Coordinates of C-alpha atoms and ligand atoms in Angstrom, one line a residue:
X26 CA 68.8 -47.7 -62.8
X27 CA 66.5 -45.7 -65.2
X28 CA 68.1 -43.6 -67.9
X29 CA 67.3 -39.9 -68.2
X30 CA 64.6 -39.8 -70.8
X31 CA 65.4 -38.7 -74.4
X32 CA 64.5 -35.1 -75.3
X33 CA 61.1 -34.5 -76.8
X34 CA 60.1 -38.1 -76.3
X35 CA 56.4 -37.6 -77.2
X36 CA 57.1 -36.7 -80.8
X37 CA 59.4 -39.7 -81.5
X38 CA 58.5 -42.9 -83.3
X39 CA 56.3 -44.1 -80.5
X40 CA 53.9 -47.0 -79.8
X41 CA 51.6 -46.2 -76.9
X42 CA 51.1 -48.7 -74.1
X43 CA 48.4 -46.5 -72.6
X44 CA 45.1 -48.1 -71.9
X45 CA 43.9 -50.9 -69.6
X46 CA 46.6 -52.7 -67.6
X47 CA 46.1 -55.8 -65.4
X48 CA 47.0 -55.2 -61.7
X49 CA 47.7 -57.1 -58.5
X50 CA 47.3 -55.1 -55.4
X51 CA 49.9 -56.1 -52.7
X52 CA 48.9 -54.2 -49.6
X53 CA 51.4 -56.0 -47.3
X54 CA 54.1 -56.1 -49.9
X55 CA 54.3 -59.8 -49.1
X56 CA 53.6 -61.1 -52.5
X57 CA 55.7 -63.9 -53.9
X58 CA 57.4 -61.2 -56.0
X59 CA 59.4 -63.7 -58.1
X60 CA 56.3 -65.5 -59.0
X61 CA 54.7 -62.2 -59.9
X62 CA 57.5 -60.6 -61.9
X63 CA 58.1 -63.9 -63.7
X64 CA 54.5 -63.9 -64.5
X65 CA 54.6 -67.6 -63.6
X66 CA 51.7 -69.7 -64.8
X67 CA 50.8 -73.2 -63.5
X68 CA 51.9 -75.6 -66.1
X69 CA 50.6 -78.8 -64.5
X70 CA 47.8 -79.5 -62.1
X71 CA 50.2 -79.9 -59.2
X72 CA 51.9 -76.5 -59.7
X73 CA 51.0 -74.1 -56.9
X74 CA 51.0 -70.5 -58.3
X75 CA 49.3 -68.2 -55.8
X76 CA 49.5 -65.0 -57.9
X77 CA 48.1 -64.4 -61.4
X78 CA 47.3 -61.4 -63.5
X79 CA 44.7 -63.4 -65.4
X80 CA 41.3 -62.6 -64.0
X81 CA 42.8 -59.7 -62.1
X82 CA 41.3 -56.2 -62.0
X83 CA 42.2 -53.6 -64.7
X84 CA 43.3 -50.0 -64.2
X85 CA 43.7 -47.2 -66.7
X86 CA 47.2 -46.0 -67.6
X87 CA 47.9 -43.1 -67.4
X88 CA 46.0 -42.6 -64.3
X89 CA 46.5 -42.6 -60.5
X90 CA 45.1 -45.8 -58.9
X91 CA 43.5 -44.1 -55.9
X92 CA 40.7 -42.5 -57.9
X93 CA 40.0 -45.7 -60.0
X94 CA 38.9 -48.1 -57.2
X95 CA 37.1 -47.1 -54.0
X96 CA 39.2 -49.6 -52.0
X97 CA 42.3 -47.7 -53.2
X98 CA 41.1 -44.2 -52.2
X99 CA 43.6 -43.6 -49.5
X100 CA 45.9 -46.5 -50.5
X101 CA 49.6 -46.0 -50.2
X102 CA 51.5 -49.1 -51.0
X103 CA 52.4 -51.6 -53.7
X104 CA 50.5 -52.3 -56.9
X105 CA 51.8 -54.6 -59.7
X106 CA 50.9 -53.7 -63.3
X107 CA 51.1 -55.9 -66.4
X108 CA 50.8 -55.1 -70.1
X109 CA 51.6 -57.4 -73.0
X110 CA 52.6 -56.3 -76.5
X111 CA 54.0 -57.7 -79.7
X112 CA 56.8 -55.8 -81.4
X113 CA 59.1 -56.8 -84.2
X114 CA 62.2 -54.6 -84.3
X115 CA 64.2 -54.3 -87.5
X116 CA 67.9 -54.8 -87.3
X117 CA 69.9 -51.6 -86.7
X118 CA 67.0 -50.3 -84.7
X119 CA 66.8 -49.7 -81.0
X120 CA 63.8 -49.8 -78.6
X121 CA 63.1 -48.0 -75.4
X122 CA 60.3 -48.2 -72.9
X123 CA 59.5 -44.7 -71.7
X124 CA 57.5 -43.6 -68.6
X125 CA 56.3 -40.0 -68.3
X126 CA 56.1 -40.5 -64.5
X127 CA 55.3 -43.1 -62.0
X128 CA 54.7 -42.3 -58.3
X129 CA 56.8 -43.1 -56.3
X130 CA 59.2 -46.1 -56.7
X131 CA 59.2 -48.2 -59.9
X132 CA 60.7 -51.6 -60.7
X133 CA 60.3 -52.8 -64.3
X134 CA 60.4 -56.4 -65.6
X135 CA 60.3 -57.6 -69.2
X136 CA 59.5 -61.2 -69.9
X137 CA 60.3 -62.1 -66.3
X138 CA 63.7 -60.3 -66.3
X139 CA 64.4 -57.2 -64.2
X140 CA 65.3 -54.3 -66.5
X141 CA 65.6 -51.4 -64.0
X142 CA 64.2 -49.2 -61.3
X143 CA 63.4 -45.5 -60.6
X144 CA 62.7 -43.3 -57.6
X145 CA 60.7 -40.1 -57.9
X146 CA 57.1 -39.5 -58.8
X147 CA 57.1 -36.6 -61.2
X148 CA 59.9 -36.9 -63.8
X149 CA 60.3 -39.1 -66.9
X150 CA 62.7 -42.0 -67.3
X151 CA 63.4 -44.8 -69.9
X152 CA 65.0 -48.2 -70.2
X153 CA 66.6 -49.6 -73.4
X154 CA 65.0 -53.0 -74.3
X155 CA 66.8 -53.6 -77.6
X156 CA 67.7 -57.3 -77.8
X157 CA 65.4 -58.1 -74.9
X158 CA 62.3 -58.7 -76.9
X159 CA 60.9 -62.1 -77.8
X160 CA 58.9 -63.0 -80.9
X161 CA 55.2 -62.9 -80.3
X162 CA 53.8 -61.7 -77.0
X163 CA 56.1 -59.7 -74.6
X164 CA 55.1 -59.2 -71.0
X165 CA 55.9 -55.9 -69.3
X166 CA 55.4 -55.9 -65.5
X167 CA 55.8 -52.8 -63.4
X168 CA 55.9 -52.8 -59.6
X169 CA 54.8 -49.4 -58.3
X170 CA 54.8 -48.2 -54.7
X171 CA 53.6 -44.8 -53.5
X172 CA 54.5 -45.5 -49.8
X173 CA 56.0 -42.4 -48.2
X174 CA 59.6 -42.4 -47.3
X175 CA 61.1 -40.1 -44.6
X176 CA 64.2 -39.8 -46.8
X177 CA 62.1 -39.4 -50.0
X178 CA 61.5 -36.4 -52.2
X179 CA 59.0 -35.3 -50.9
X180 CA 59.5 -36.6 -47.4
X181 CA 56.7 -38.2 -45.4
X182 CA 54.6 -35.1 -44.7
X183 CA 53.0 -32.9 -47.4
X184 CA 49.8 -31.0 -48.0
X185 CA 48.6 -32.7 -51.2
X186 CA 47.1 -36.0 -52.2
X187 CA 49.6 -38.8 -52.7
X188 CA 48.2 -40.1 -55.9
X189 CA 50.0 -43.4 -56.8
X190 CA 50.4 -45.4 -59.9
X191 CA 51.5 -45.0 -63.5
X192 CA 50.3 -41.4 -63.8
X193 CA 51.6 -40.4 -67.2
X194 CA 52.2 -41.9 -70.7
X195 CA 54.0 -45.2 -71.2
X196 CA 55.5 -45.5 -74.7
X197 CA 57.7 -47.8 -76.7
X198 CA 60.1 -45.6 -78.6
X199 CA 61.9 -46.9 -81.6
X200 CA 65.0 -45.1 -82.8
X201 CA 67.8 -45.7 -85.2
X202 CA 71.0 -47.2 -84.0
X203 CA 72.4 -43.6 -83.5
X204 CA 69.7 -41.2 -82.4
X205 CA 69.6 -37.6 -81.3
X206 CA 69.2 -38.3 -77.5
X207 CA 69.3 -34.7 -76.3
X208 CA 69.6 -31.1 -77.5
X209 CA 69.4 -27.6 -76.2
X210 CA 68.3 -24.7 -78.4
X211 CA 67.6 -21.2 -77.0
X212 CA 68.8 -17.6 -76.9
X213 CA 72.3 -17.0 -75.7
X214 CA 72.3 -15.4 -72.2
X215 CA 71.8 -11.6 -72.4
X216 CA 71.2 -11.7 -76.2
X217 CA 68.1 -11.4 -78.3
X218 CA 69.6 -12.3 -81.7
X219 CA 72.0 -15.2 -81.1
X220 CA 70.7 -18.8 -80.8
X221 CA 73.1 -21.1 -79.0
X222 CA 72.9 -24.7 -77.7
X223 CA 74.1 -28.2 -78.5
X224 CA 73.1 -31.6 -79.8
X225 CA 74.0 -35.0 -78.3
X226 CA 73.9 -38.1 -80.4
X227 CA 73.7 -41.5 -78.7
X228 CA 74.8 -44.7 -80.4
X229 CA 77.7 -46.2 -82.5
X230 CA 77.8 -43.5 -85.2
X231 CA 78.7 -40.5 -83.1
X232 CA 80.6 -38.2 -85.4
X233 CA 78.1 -37.0 -88.0
X234 CA 77.1 -33.9 -89.9
X235 CA 74.2 -32.3 -88.1
X236 CA 71.7 -29.7 -89.3
X237 CA 69.4 -27.3 -87.5
X238 CA 66.5 -26.1 -89.7
X239 CA 64.2 -23.1 -88.8
X240 CA 62.3 -22.6 -92.1
X241 CA 60.4 -19.5 -90.9
X242 CA 63.8 -17.8 -90.2
X243 CA 65.4 -19.2 -93.3
X244 CA 67.9 -21.0 -91.1
X245 CA 69.8 -24.1 -92.3
X246 CA 72.7 -24.4 -89.9
X247 CA 75.3 -27.1 -90.5
X248 CA 77.9 -28.5 -88.0
X249 CA 79.7 -31.7 -87.2
X250 CA 79.4 -33.7 -84.0
X251 CA 82.6 -34.9 -82.4
X252 CA 83.7 -38.4 -81.5
X253 CA 81.5 -38.2 -78.4
X254 CA 78.5 -37.3 -80.5
X255 CA 78.4 -33.7 -79.2
X256 CA 78.0 -30.7 -81.4
X257 CA 77.8 -27.0 -80.5
X258 CA 75.3 -24.6 -82.1
X259 CA 75.6 -20.9 -82.6
X260 CA 73.3 -19.0 -85.0
X261 CA 72.9 -15.3 -85.4
X262 CA 69.3 -14.4 -86.4
X263 CA 66.6 -11.8 -85.8
X264 CA 63.4 -13.5 -84.6
X265 CA 60.1 -12.7 -83.0
X266 CA 60.6 -13.0 -79.3
X267 CA 58.2 -15.1 -77.2
X268 CA 56.1 -13.2 -74.6
X269 CA 52.7 -13.6 -72.9
X270 CA 51.2 -11.1 -75.4
X271 CA 52.7 -13.0 -78.4
X272 CA 53.7 -16.5 -77.5
X273 CA 55.5 -17.1 -80.8
X274 CA 56.9 -20.6 -81.3
X275 CA 59.0 -21.7 -84.3
X276 CA 59.1 -25.1 -85.9
X277 CA 62.7 -26.3 -85.4
X278 CA 64.1 -29.5 -86.9
X279 CA 67.3 -31.1 -85.6
X280 CA 68.7 -33.8 -87.9
X281 CA 71.7 -35.9 -88.7
X282 CA 72.1 -38.7 -91.3
X283 CA 70.6 -41.3 -88.9
X284 CA 67.8 -39.3 -87.1
X285 CA 65.4 -36.3 -87.2
X286 CA 63.6 -34.6 -84.4
X287 CA 61.1 -31.7 -84.8
X288 CA 60.1 -29.4 -81.9
X289 CA 58.3 -26.1 -81.4
X290 CA 60.6 -23.7 -79.7
X291 CA 60.2 -20.1 -78.7
X292 CA 63.0 -17.6 -78.0
X293 CA 62.9 -15.2 -75.1
X294 CA 65.3 -13.6 -72.6
X295 CA 64.6 -13.8 -68.8
X296 CA 66.9 -12.0 -66.4
X297 CA 67.0 -9.8 -63.3
X298 CA 68.4 -6.2 -63.0
X299 CA 68.6 -5.1 -59.5
X300 CA 65.0 -5.2 -58.0
X301 CA 63.4 -6.0 -61.4
X302 CA 62.6 -9.1 -63.4
X303 CA 63.2 -8.5 -67.1
X304 CA 61.5 -10.3 -69.9
X305 CA 63.2 -9.7 -73.2
X306 CA 65.0 -6.8 -71.5
X307 CA 61.8 -5.1 -70.3
X308 CA 60.6 -5.1 -66.6
X309 CA 57.7 -7.5 -66.1
X310 CA 55.3 -8.0 -63.2
X311 CA 54.4 -11.7 -62.6
X312 CA 50.7 -12.1 -62.2
X313 CA 50.8 -15.7 -61.0
X314 CA 48.6 -18.4 -59.6
X315 CA 49.6 -21.7 -57.8
X316 CA 48.3 -24.9 -59.4
X317 CA 48.4 -28.5 -58.2
X318 CA 48.3 -31.2 -60.9
X319 CA 44.8 -32.3 -60.1
X320 CA 41.4 -32.2 -61.8
X321 CA 39.1 -31.5 -58.8
X322 CA 35.9 -32.5 -60.6
X323 CA 37.5 -36.0 -61.1
X324 CA 39.3 -36.0 -57.8
X325 CA 42.3 -37.4 -59.7
X326 CA 45.8 -36.6 -61.0
X327 CA 45.8 -34.5 -64.2
X328 CA 47.9 -35.8 -67.1
X329 CA 46.3 -35.0 -70.5
X330 CA 46.3 -32.0 -72.7
X331 CA 42.6 -31.5 -72.0
X332 CA 43.3 -31.6 -68.3
X333 CA 45.9 -28.9 -68.8
X334 CA 43.4 -26.8 -70.8
X335 CA 40.9 -26.9 -67.9
X336 CA 43.5 -25.6 -65.4
X337 CA 45.3 -23.1 -67.6
X338 CA 42.1 -21.7 -69.0
X339 CA 41.0 -20.8 -65.4
X340 CA 44.4 -19.2 -64.9
X341 CA 44.0 -17.2 -68.1
X342 CA 40.4 -16.2 -67.0
X343 CA 41.8 -14.9 -63.7
X344 CA 44.1 -12.5 -65.7
X345 CA 47.4 -14.4 -65.0
X346 CA 50.6 -14.1 -67.2
X347 CA 52.4 -16.8 -65.0
X348 CA 51.6 -20.1 -63.3
X349 CA 53.5 -21.6 -60.4
X350 CA 53.2 -25.4 -61.0
X351 CA 53.6 -26.9 -57.5
X352 CA 55.3 -28.6 -55.7
X353 CA 56.7 -31.0 -58.3
X354 CA 57.3 -31.0 -62.1
X355 CA 53.9 -31.3 -63.8
X356 CA 53.2 -33.3 -66.9
X357 CA 54.7 -32.1 -70.2
X358 CA 51.3 -31.4 -71.7
X359 CA 50.8 -28.7 -68.9
X360 CA 54.2 -27.0 -69.6
X361 CA 53.8 -27.1 -73.4
X362 CA 50.3 -25.8 -73.3
X363 CA 51.2 -23.0 -70.9
X364 CA 53.9 -21.9 -73.3
X365 CA 51.5 -22.0 -76.2
X366 CA 49.0 -19.9 -74.2
X367 CA 51.7 -17.4 -73.3
X368 CA 51.8 -18.3 -69.6
X369 CA 55.2 -18.1 -68.0
X370 CA 56.0 -21.1 -65.8
X371 CA 57.6 -21.6 -62.4
X372 CA 58.7 -25.2 -62.1
X373 CA 59.6 -26.8 -58.8
X374 CA 61.2 -29.9 -57.3
X375 CA 59.3 -31.7 -54.5
X376 CA 61.9 -30.7 -51.9
X377 CA 59.1 -29.7 -49.6
X378 CA 59.2 -28.7 -45.9
X379 CA 60.7 -31.6 -43.8
X380 CA 63.4 -33.1 -46.0
X381 CA 66.1 -35.4 -44.5
X382 CA 69.1 -33.6 -46.0
X383 CA 71.6 -35.7 -44.0
X384 CA 70.2 -39.1 -45.2
X385 CA 72.6 -41.2 -47.2
X386 CA 72.3 -40.7 -51.0
X387 CA 70.2 -37.6 -50.6
X388 CA 72.6 -35.5 -52.7
X389 CA 72.4 -37.9 -55.6
X390 CA 68.6 -38.1 -55.3
X391 CA 68.4 -34.3 -55.4
X392 CA 70.9 -34.1 -58.3
X393 CA 69.1 -36.7 -60.4
X394 CA 65.6 -35.2 -59.9
X395 CA 67.0 -31.8 -60.9
X396 CA 68.7 -33.2 -64.0
X397 CA 65.5 -35.1 -65.0
X398 CA 63.4 -31.9 -64.6
X399 CA 65.7 -29.7 -66.5
X400 CA 66.4 -32.2 -69.2
X401 CA 62.8 -32.6 -70.0
X402 CA 61.9 -28.9 -70.1
X403 CA 65.1 -27.0 -70.9
X404 CA 63.8 -26.1 -74.4
X405 CA 60.5 -24.7 -73.1
X406 CA 60.9 -21.0 -73.3
X407 CA 57.7 -20.7 -71.2
X408 CA 59.6 -22.0 -68.2
X409 CA 61.3 -18.9 -66.7
X410 CA 62.0 -20.1 -63.1
X411 CA 63.5 -23.2 -61.6
X412 CA 62.5 -23.6 -57.9
X413 CA 64.6 -26.1 -56.0
X414 CA 62.6 -26.2 -52.8
X415 CA 59.6 -25.0 -50.8
X416 CA 59.5 -24.0 -47.1
X417 CA 62.4 -26.0 -46.0
X418 CA 63.7 -25.2 -42.5
X419 CA 66.9 -23.0 -42.4
X420 CA 68.0 -24.8 -39.2
X421 CA 67.5 -28.3 -40.5
X422 CA 70.8 -30.2 -40.5
X423 CA 72.7 -29.8 -43.9
X424 CA 69.8 -27.9 -45.5
X425 CA 71.8 -24.9 -46.4
X426 CA 74.8 -26.9 -47.7
X427 CA 72.6 -29.3 -49.7
X428 CA 70.5 -26.5 -51.3
X429 CA 73.4 -24.2 -52.0
X430 CA 75.0 -27.2 -53.8
X431 CA 71.8 -27.9 -55.7
X432 CA 71.4 -24.3 -56.8
X433 CA 75.0 -24.4 -58.2
X434 CA 74.2 -27.6 -60.0
X435 CA 71.1 -25.9 -61.4
X436 CA 73.0 -23.0 -62.6
X437 CA 75.6 -25.3 -64.3
X438 CA 72.8 -27.2 -66.0
X439 CA 71.0 -24.1 -67.1
X440 CA 72.3 -20.5 -66.6
X441 CA 69.6 -18.9 -68.8
X442 CA 66.7 -19.1 -66.2
X443 CA 66.1 -17.6 -62.8
X444 CA 66.7 -19.9 -59.8
X445 CA 65.0 -19.6 -56.4
X446 CA 63.0 -21.4 -53.7
X447 CA 59.8 -20.5 -51.9
X448 CA 60.6 -19.5 -48.3
X449 CA 58.6 -19.1 -45.2
X450 CA 61.6 -18.2 -43.0
X451 CA 60.8 -14.4 -42.9
X452 CA 60.0 -12.8 -39.5
X453 CA 56.9 -10.8 -38.9
X454 CA 56.9 -8.5 -35.8
X455 CA 55.4 -5.1 -35.1
X456 CA 53.7 -5.3 -38.5
X457 CA 57.1 -5.5 -40.1
X458 CA 58.3 -8.3 -42.3
X459 CA 62.0 -9.0 -42.2
X460 CA 63.2 -11.0 -45.3
X461 CA 66.2 -13.1 -44.7
X462 CA 67.3 -16.6 -45.4
X463 CA 70.9 -18.0 -45.7
X464 CA 70.0 -19.2 -49.2
X465 CA 68.9 -15.8 -50.6
X466 CA 72.4 -14.8 -51.8
X467 CA 72.4 -17.9 -54.1
X468 CA 69.0 -17.1 -55.7
X469 CA 67.9 -14.6 -58.4
X470 CA 64.7 -13.6 -56.7
X471 CA 63.5 -13.7 -53.1
X472 CA 60.2 -15.6 -52.9
X473 CA 58.1 -15.7 -49.8
X474 CA 55.1 -17.6 -48.7
X475 CA 53.2 -15.5 -46.2
X476 CA 49.7 -16.1 -44.8
X477 CA 48.9 -12.8 -43.1
X478 CA 45.2 -12.8 -42.2
X479 CA 45.1 -16.6 -42.1
X480 CA 47.8 -18.5 -40.2
X481 CA 49.2 -15.2 -38.8
X482 CA 47.0 -12.3 -37.7
X483 CA 47.7 -8.8 -39.0
X484 CA 49.8 -6.8 -36.6
X485 CA 48.5 -3.5 -38.0
X486 CA 46.8 -2.0 -41.0
X487 CA 48.0 -3.9 -44.2
X488 CA 48.7 -0.5 -45.8
X489 CA 51.1 0.3 -43.0
X490 CA 53.1 -2.9 -43.3
X491 CA 56.8 -2.3 -43.1
X492 CA 59.5 -4.3 -44.8
X493 CA 63.2 -5.0 -43.9
X494 CA 65.1 -6.5 -46.8
X495 CA 68.6 -7.7 -45.7
X496 CA 69.4 -7.9 -49.4
X497 CA 68.2 -4.7 -51.1
X498 CA 68.8 -5.3 -54.8
X499 CA 66.8 -8.4 -55.6
X500 CA 63.2 -8.8 -56.8
X501 CA 60.7 -9.8 -54.2
X502 CA 57.9 -12.3 -55.3
X503 CA 55.0 -13.3 -53.0
X504 CA 54.9 -17.0 -54.0
X505 CA 51.9 -17.8 -51.6
X506 CA 49.2 -16.0 -49.7
X507 CA 45.5 -16.6 -49.1
X508 CA 43.1 -18.4 -46.8
X509 CA 40.3 -21.0 -46.8
X510 CA 36.6 -20.7 -47.6
X511 CA 33.9 -23.2 -48.3
X512 CA 32.1 -22.1 -51.5
X513 CA 28.6 -21.0 -50.7
X514 CA 29.4 -20.5 -47.0
X515 CA 28.6 -16.8 -47.0
X516 CA 27.4 -14.0 -44.8
X517 CA 24.2 -15.8 -43.9
X518 CA 26.2 -18.7 -42.5
X519 CA 26.3 -19.2 -38.7
X520 CA 29.0 -17.3 -36.7
X521 CA 31.1 -20.4 -35.9
X522 CA 31.6 -20.7 -39.6
X523 CA 33.0 -17.2 -39.7
X524 CA 36.5 -17.9 -40.7
X525 CA 35.3 -20.4 -43.4
X526 CA 33.1 -17.8 -45.0
X527 CA 33.8 -16.5 -48.5
X528 CA 33.7 -12.9 -47.1
X529 CA 36.5 -13.8 -44.7
X530 CA 38.7 -15.1 -47.6
X531 CA 37.7 -12.1 -49.7
X532 CA 38.8 -9.7 -46.9
X533 CA 42.2 -11.5 -46.7
X534 CA 42.7 -10.8 -50.5
X535 CA 41.6 -7.2 -50.1
X536 CA 44.1 -6.8 -47.3
X537 CA 46.9 -8.5 -49.2
X538 CA 46.3 -6.4 -52.3
X539 CA 46.5 -3.3 -50.0
X540 CA 49.8 -4.6 -48.5
X541 CA 51.3 -5.3 -51.9
X542 CA 51.5 -1.5 -52.3
X543 CA 54.0 -1.4 -49.4
X544 CA 56.4 -4.1 -50.6
X545 CA 59.8 -2.9 -52.0
X546 CA 61.1 -4.6 -55.1
X547 CA 57.8 -6.3 -55.6
X548 CA 58.0 -8.1 -59.0
X549 CA 55.0 -10.4 -58.7
X550 CA 52.4 -12.2 -56.6
X551 CA 50.9 -15.7 -56.7
X552 CA 47.8 -16.6 -54.7
X553 CA 47.6 -19.9 -52.9
X554 CA 45.7 -21.4 -54.9
X555 CA 43.7 -21.6 -58.1
X556 CA 41.2 -24.3 -57.1
X557 CA 40.3 -26.3 -53.9
X558 CA 42.4 -29.5 -53.9
X559 CA 42.5 -32.8 -52.1
X560 CA 44.7 -33.2 -49.1
X561 CA 44.6 -35.9 -46.4
X562 CA 45.7 -33.4 -43.8
X563 CA 42.6 -31.3 -44.3
X564 CA 39.9 -33.2 -42.5
X565 CA 37.6 -30.7 -40.9
X566 CA 34.3 -32.6 -41.2
X567 CA 32.2 -29.7 -42.3
X568 CA 34.4 -27.2 -44.1
X569 CA 37.2 -29.3 -45.6
X570 CA 36.3 -33.0 -45.8
X571 CA 39.7 -33.9 -47.2
X572 CA 40.1 -30.7 -49.3
X573 CA 42.4 -27.7 -48.8
X574 CA 39.8 -25.0 -49.4
X575 CA 42.2 -22.1 -50.2
X576 CA 41.1 -22.2 -53.8
X577 CA 39.7 -19.1 -55.5
X578 CA 37.5 -21.7 -57.2
X579 CA 35.6 -24.5 -55.5
X580 CA 36.2 -28.2 -56.4
X581 CA 33.4 -27.8 -58.9
X582 CA 34.9 -24.7 -60.5
X583 CA 32.6 -22.2 -58.8
X584 CA 34.1 -18.7 -58.3
X585 CA 34.4 -17.6 -54.7
X586 CA 34.2 -13.9 -53.8
X587 CA 38.0 -13.6 -53.5
X588 CA 38.3 -14.6 -57.2
X589 CA 36.9 -11.2 -58.2
X590 CA 39.3 -9.3 -55.9
X591 CA 42.3 -11.0 -57.6
X592 CA 40.8 -10.7 -61.1
X593 CA 40.3 -7.0 -60.6
X594 CA 43.8 -6.6 -59.2
X595 CA 45.3 -8.4 -62.3
X596 CA 43.0 -6.8 -64.9
X597 CA 42.2 -3.5 -63.3
X598 CA 45.8 -3.1 -62.4
X599 CA 46.9 -0.9 -59.7
X600 CA 49.8 1.6 -60.0
X601 CA 52.1 -0.6 -58.1
X602 CA 52.1 -3.2 -60.9
X603 CA 54.0 -0.9 -63.2
X604 CA 57.6 -2.1 -62.9
X605 CA 59.8 0.7 -61.6
X606 CA 56.8 2.3 -59.8
X607 CA 57.8 0.6 -56.6
X608 CA 58.5 2.3 -53.4
X609 CA 62.3 2.0 -52.9
Ligands
GCU705 C1 52.2 -23.8 -47.4 C2 52.6 -24.8 -48.4 C3 51.5 -25.4 -49.2 C4 50.3 -25.6 -48.3 C5 49.9 -24.2 -47.9 C6 48.7 -24.3 -47.0 O1 52.7 -22.7 -47.5 O2 53.6 -24.4 -49.3 O3 51.9 -26.6 -49.8 O4 49.3 -26.3 -48.9 O5 50.9 -23.6 -47.2 O6 48.9 -24.3 -45.8 O7 47.5 -24.4 -47.5

């Protein structure tokens, strides 16, 4: 079983294993697995070894395998990866192999010996390989399988491309015998001048003097970790608070006698007060955009800092102060760059639509993925919202119990951020939306996905829309709305293309913006979606061709007419974006 990855892995003493890896494609999962993971070679002429990495194709890591070989375009199955490396580890040192993410199941072998497995395509994990190295060449073999599982997370049906493979960094991380495995540093709840948190040492030398240094704030804080390697932190200090207008980050060093870790951390307060969301104690309106972790121009999974810059620069250009990274935790480069750019982040678990909440082990799977997500990004002040699901069905067996439990685990792991889920359980009758879901009482904000004008027709003038909130004193956030249009398909296009025309999408946005003025407690909106993205359930031969066309940008980054409606709304601002100006 994989270990939860160490905090701030990318800045540790790392050796990258990124690059070309040899692969064996095993479509029927019928390979002689033992031969493969033992990397068996024929020693004598009579030896019959049917599988070999030598002479096999190579794939880039990080990178999904679907976009790298035509024959793997729609492939969902097993691929074996091999990488060799030499490493001499000094005594009193430890070595870990770290994976930023691998979709979907992973089995790892070192020098022909199984070292562990992991399930879940979007969170990091690591294995300790201290004492498992051999002098000279070591062979690391990774079996990856992106086959869908009805009892998986996500389940078997979802509206995005199931990119498989080793999709993020692979690193060897060397630490001392007793290293700082994890830490939490942030503002105390409801305070803007007290930093609290903790440090966890892992190893044989657990009780140590620890120090937290924030030079810009003249902070040198000293404490002592206990016999379990745990130390609490509490520091009173004035500081510049992080916000979209001034995304201030401080250099923070956490150290003990045997280890030092440096991070960039910002301090901000996020909370709710009745119908409002407060950032650093002031009402804030979330000007959001939904983003999938994909670079359309490359038709592949995004992973690098430059990929993140492409996507987040578009969000900035649209006038956003927030991004909803859906429907799974995106790569760390994306979250860290958003924070640097002053973009607030909604982060979400792939608990999407049809989940088998009664399947054996589902609770553990949900809990582990939650812990992995929060562990990686708990020190990212840019992350303001944890979303534990999207559009799950209220009447699905055990859904309410499982998600209530998960929301409580989330609050235990981190009580300093807002917790919610994106819902589509609202009713819409007589031009009236009724917002209710059994989970709402457990969440800080009520988020709805509504597609008036696309999947559902307007039942009246958007400006006359009525709202029934069963819960009156919680912020409302429109987490998805929109419609499809093929870029360039405009007024001149034939009638039958009407509903795929840019003007049709543009009108949906104009109507939605008009309706926003009617929503009580509105604290933000988030169009579906920034840019057209690949989805194997979108196969209209003319207008989709395997793409969900609800982007405000085409798959080449061209701006559709609706883009300008949204940009104007975010930049021109309308009265109803001033927090507190809302109709009660
Ligand atoms: C849903 C869902 C998205 C999906 C979108 C759509 O609300 O959350 O994942 O892609 O609608 O239908 O385009």
